[in-house]
Amino acid sequence: MERPQELQDFLDIALPAMQARAVGAQSRASLAWIAKAAATPAAPGAAPASQPVVERVLEPALDRPVEQADLAALLAALRALAPRLCWRRRSGDATAGPGFEDGHANAMLLGPGGIEDRRDLWIGLSLLAPGIRYPDHQHAPEETYLVLSPGDFWQEDGDWFQPGVGGSFYNPPNIQHAMKAGDEPLLALWALRPEREAASHKPRLAAP
Ligand SMILES: [Fe+2]
């Protein structure tokens, strides 16, 4: 199975960048497992697809000057990978803010419906236009975020917090969580490890 070079280059930077910033033993263990699994390519999946919000705000999100060299390299690798991304929208609900539908997109790199269509792990991106609030949501797989822009994040029973560029946090299985963009686009990378038993079942198209 051959992996597009742009995708391999991105993973080679993104996974170590996530591992270097992971907070806590659970997150580190999750990412170590994901990095090992991701070393094996899987069958190609989704064809590239864009969304209006991507045309509006991806470029400014990638253009951000960042001090940390590996994150600058990550954004450059993402720019190279951008033409291959399959961006989709998820449904909103009562907790989504105004404009959510047209103001967000998710791209799966590795995972269900991804550039590599696979069930053993999920790695993807969320992009929100300024002012957009993502709905509260939850999922069985545990999840680690690497935040690549300003933005506010929330976890069940907590207050909204601002990880900042390069910030990382861990969502245990089934915890409610959300995010919202302030004055600038929000860009975040996430990596999920499905429950081992669930990984063999066909999940719905993912909406992390
Ligand atoms: Fe999530």
CSV table of N, CA and C and ligand atoms in Angstrom, one decimal, residues 137 139 143 145 171 177 192 207-208, ligand 1:
chain,number,residue,atom,x,y,z
A,137,HIS,N,-20.3,17.6,21.9
A,137,HIS,CA,-20.3,16.2,21.3
A,137,HIS,C,-19.5,15.3,22.1
A,139,HIS,N,-17.7,11.0,21.9
A,139,HIS,CA,-17.5,9.8,21.1
A,139,HIS,C,-16.7,8.8,22.0
A,143,GLU,N,-9.2,10.8,22.8
A,143,GLU,CA,-8.8,11.7,21.8
A,143,GLU,C,-7.8,12.7,22.4
A,145,TYR,N,-5.9,16.3,21.4
A,145,TYR,CA,-5.8,17.5,20.5
A,145,TYR,C,-4.5,18.1,20.5
A,171,ASN,N,-9.1,14.1,25.7
A,171,ASN,CA,-10.5,13.8,26.0
A,171,ASN,C,-10.6,12.3,26.3
A,177,HIS,N,-17.4,17.5,24.9
A,177,HIS,CA,-16.4,18.5,24.7
A,177,HIS,C,-16.9,19.4,23.5
A,192,LEU,N,-7.4,10.0,17.5
A,192,LEU,CA,-8.3,9.2,18.3
A,192,LEU,C,-7.9,7.8,18.2
A,207,ALA,N,-17.3,12.1,13.2
A,207,ALA,CA,-17.5,13.6,13.4
A,207,ALA,C,-16.9,13.9,14.7
A,208,PRO,N,-15.5,14.0,14.8
A,208,PRO,CA,-14.9,14.2,16.1
A,208,PRO,C,-15.1,15.6,16.6
B,1,FE,FE,-13.9,15.0,19.7
